[in-house]
mmCIF file of C-alpha atoms in Angstrom:
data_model
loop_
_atom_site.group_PDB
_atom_site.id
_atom_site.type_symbol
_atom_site.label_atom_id
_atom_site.label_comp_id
_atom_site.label_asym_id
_atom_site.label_seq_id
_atom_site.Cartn_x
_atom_site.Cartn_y
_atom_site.Cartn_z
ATOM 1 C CA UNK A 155 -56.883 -56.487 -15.229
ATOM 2 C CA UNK A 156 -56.347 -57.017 -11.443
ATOM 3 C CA UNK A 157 -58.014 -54.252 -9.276
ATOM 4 C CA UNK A 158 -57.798 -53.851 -5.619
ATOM 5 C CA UNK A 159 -55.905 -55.432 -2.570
ATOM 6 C CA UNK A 160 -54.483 -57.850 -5.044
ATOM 7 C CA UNK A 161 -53.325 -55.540 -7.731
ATOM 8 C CA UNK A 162 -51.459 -53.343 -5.216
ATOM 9 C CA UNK A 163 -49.608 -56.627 -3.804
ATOM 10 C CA UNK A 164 -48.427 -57.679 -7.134
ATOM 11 C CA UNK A 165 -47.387 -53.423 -7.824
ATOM 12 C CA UNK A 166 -45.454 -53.918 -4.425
ATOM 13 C CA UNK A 167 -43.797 -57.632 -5.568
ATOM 14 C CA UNK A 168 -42.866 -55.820 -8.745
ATOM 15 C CA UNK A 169 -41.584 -53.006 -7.071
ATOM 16 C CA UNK A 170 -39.625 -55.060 -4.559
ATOM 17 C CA UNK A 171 -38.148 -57.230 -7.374
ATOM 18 C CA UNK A 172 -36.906 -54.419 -9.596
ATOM 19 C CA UNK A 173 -35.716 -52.693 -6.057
ATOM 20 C CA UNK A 174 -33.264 -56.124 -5.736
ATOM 21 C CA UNK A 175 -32.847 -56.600 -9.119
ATOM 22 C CA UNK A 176 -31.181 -52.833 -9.032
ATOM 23 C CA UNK A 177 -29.452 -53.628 -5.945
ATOM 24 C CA UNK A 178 -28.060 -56.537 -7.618
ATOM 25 C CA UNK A 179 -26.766 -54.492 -10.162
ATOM 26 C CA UNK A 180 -24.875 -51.606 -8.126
ATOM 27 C CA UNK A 181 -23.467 -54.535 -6.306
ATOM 28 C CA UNK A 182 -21.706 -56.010 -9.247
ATOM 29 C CA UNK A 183 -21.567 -52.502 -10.480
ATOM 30 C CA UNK A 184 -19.798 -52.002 -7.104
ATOM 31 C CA UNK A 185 -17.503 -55.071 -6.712
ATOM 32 C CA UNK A 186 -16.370 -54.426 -11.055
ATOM 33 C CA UNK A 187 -15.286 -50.938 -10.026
ATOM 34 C CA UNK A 188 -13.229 -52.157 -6.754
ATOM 35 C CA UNK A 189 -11.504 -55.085 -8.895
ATOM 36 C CA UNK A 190 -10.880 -52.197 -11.619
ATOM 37 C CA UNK A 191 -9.344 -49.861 -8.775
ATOM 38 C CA UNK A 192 -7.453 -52.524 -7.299
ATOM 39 C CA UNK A 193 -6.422 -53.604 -10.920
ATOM 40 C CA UNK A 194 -5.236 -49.774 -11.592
ATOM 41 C CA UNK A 195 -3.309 -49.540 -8.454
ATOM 42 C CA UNK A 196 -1.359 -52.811 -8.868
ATOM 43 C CA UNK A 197 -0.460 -51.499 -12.505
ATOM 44 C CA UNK A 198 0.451 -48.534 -11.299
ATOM 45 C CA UNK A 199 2.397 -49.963 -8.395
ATOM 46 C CA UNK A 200 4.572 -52.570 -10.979
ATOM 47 C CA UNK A 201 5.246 -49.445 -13.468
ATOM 48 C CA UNK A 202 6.847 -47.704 -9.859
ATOM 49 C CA UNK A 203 8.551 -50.700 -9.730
ATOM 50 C CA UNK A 204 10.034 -51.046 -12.941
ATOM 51 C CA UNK A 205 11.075 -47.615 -13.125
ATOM 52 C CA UNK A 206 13.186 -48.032 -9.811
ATOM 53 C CA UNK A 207 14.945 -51.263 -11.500
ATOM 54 C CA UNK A 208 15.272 -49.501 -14.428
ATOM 55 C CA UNK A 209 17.502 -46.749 -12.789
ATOM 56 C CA UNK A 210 19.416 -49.186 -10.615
ATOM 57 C CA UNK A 211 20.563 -50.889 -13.828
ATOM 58 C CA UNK A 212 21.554 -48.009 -15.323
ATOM 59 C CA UNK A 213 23.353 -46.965 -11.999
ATOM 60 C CA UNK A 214 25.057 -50.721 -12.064
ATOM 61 C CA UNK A 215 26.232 -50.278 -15.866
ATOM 62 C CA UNK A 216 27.442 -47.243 -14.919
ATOM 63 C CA UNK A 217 29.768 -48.170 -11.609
ATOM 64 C CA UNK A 218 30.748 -50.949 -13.797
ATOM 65 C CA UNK A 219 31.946 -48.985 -16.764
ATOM 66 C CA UNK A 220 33.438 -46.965 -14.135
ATOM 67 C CA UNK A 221 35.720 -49.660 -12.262
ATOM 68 C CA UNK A 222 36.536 -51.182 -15.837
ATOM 69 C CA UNK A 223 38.337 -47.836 -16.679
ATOM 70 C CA UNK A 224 39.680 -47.561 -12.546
ATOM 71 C CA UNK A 225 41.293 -51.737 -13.478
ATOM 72 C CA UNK A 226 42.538 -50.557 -16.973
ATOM 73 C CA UNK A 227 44.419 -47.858 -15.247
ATOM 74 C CA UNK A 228 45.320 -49.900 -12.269
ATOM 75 C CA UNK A 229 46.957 -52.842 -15.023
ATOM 76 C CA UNK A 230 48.753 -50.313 -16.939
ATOM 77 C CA UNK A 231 50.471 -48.902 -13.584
ATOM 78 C CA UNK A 232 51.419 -52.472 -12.600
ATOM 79 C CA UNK A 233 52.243 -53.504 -15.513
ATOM 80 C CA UNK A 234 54.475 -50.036 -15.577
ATOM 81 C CA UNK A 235 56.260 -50.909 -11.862
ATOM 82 C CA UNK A 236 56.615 -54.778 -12.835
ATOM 83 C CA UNK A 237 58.562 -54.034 -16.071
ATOM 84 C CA UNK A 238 60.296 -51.055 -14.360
ATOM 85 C CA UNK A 239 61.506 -53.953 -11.278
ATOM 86 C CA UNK A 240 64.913 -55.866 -11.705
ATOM 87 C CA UNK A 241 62.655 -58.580 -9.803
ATOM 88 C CA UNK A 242 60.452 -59.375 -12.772
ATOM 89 C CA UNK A 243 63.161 -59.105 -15.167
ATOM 90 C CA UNK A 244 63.282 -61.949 -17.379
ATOM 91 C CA UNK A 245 67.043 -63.000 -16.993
ATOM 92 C CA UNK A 246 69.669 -65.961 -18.670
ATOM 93 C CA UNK A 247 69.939 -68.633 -15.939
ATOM 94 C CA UNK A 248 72.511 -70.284 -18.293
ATOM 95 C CA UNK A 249 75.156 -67.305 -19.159
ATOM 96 C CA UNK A 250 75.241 -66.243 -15.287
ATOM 97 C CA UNK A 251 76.627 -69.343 -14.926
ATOM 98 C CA UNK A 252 79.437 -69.409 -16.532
#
C-alpha cells in the first residue's frame, strides 16, 4: 500500500486518466452522433427527393397520355378534311386523257 504525498499523486494520475479516458469517449460518443444526424438528414433529404421525381413522372405520363389522345383526335380530323378534299383525291391520270 502507498500512503502519503505519493499515494495522493498516483489517486490524482488515476483520476486524470479516467477524466481523459471519459472525455475520449463523449468525443467519439459526440462525433458517432453528428455522423448519425448528418446520416439521418441526408436520408431524409434523398426520400424528399425521390418523392418530388416521383410526382413529376407521374405528371409527365400523364401530359403524355394526354397529348396522345389531343394527336389521335388531331389525325382523325385530318385524316377527315384530306379524304373530304378533291386535292388528295386519288384520281386516273390515264382515262382523263383520253
Amino acid at each position: 500500500h502507498l500512503s502519503g504525498p505519493l499515494s495522493s499523486k498516483v489517486e490524482r494520475a488515476r483520476s486524470t486518466m479516467m477524466n481523459a479516458d471519459m472525455d475520449a469517449v463523449e468525443a467519439e460518443n459526440q462525433v458517432e452522433l453528428e455522423e448519425k444526424t448528418r446520416l439521418i438528414n441526408q436520408v431524409l433529404e434523398l426520400q424528399h427527393t425521390l418523392e418530388d421525381l416521383s410526382a413529376r413522372v407521374d405528371a409527365v405520363k400523364e401530359e403524355n397520355l394526354k397529348l396522345k389522345s389531343e394527336n389521335q383526335v388531331l389525325g382523325q380530323y385530318i385524316e377527315n378534311l384530306m379524304s373530304a378534299s378533291s386535292v388528295f383525291q386519288t384520281t386516273d391520270t390515264k382515262s382523263k386523257r383520253k
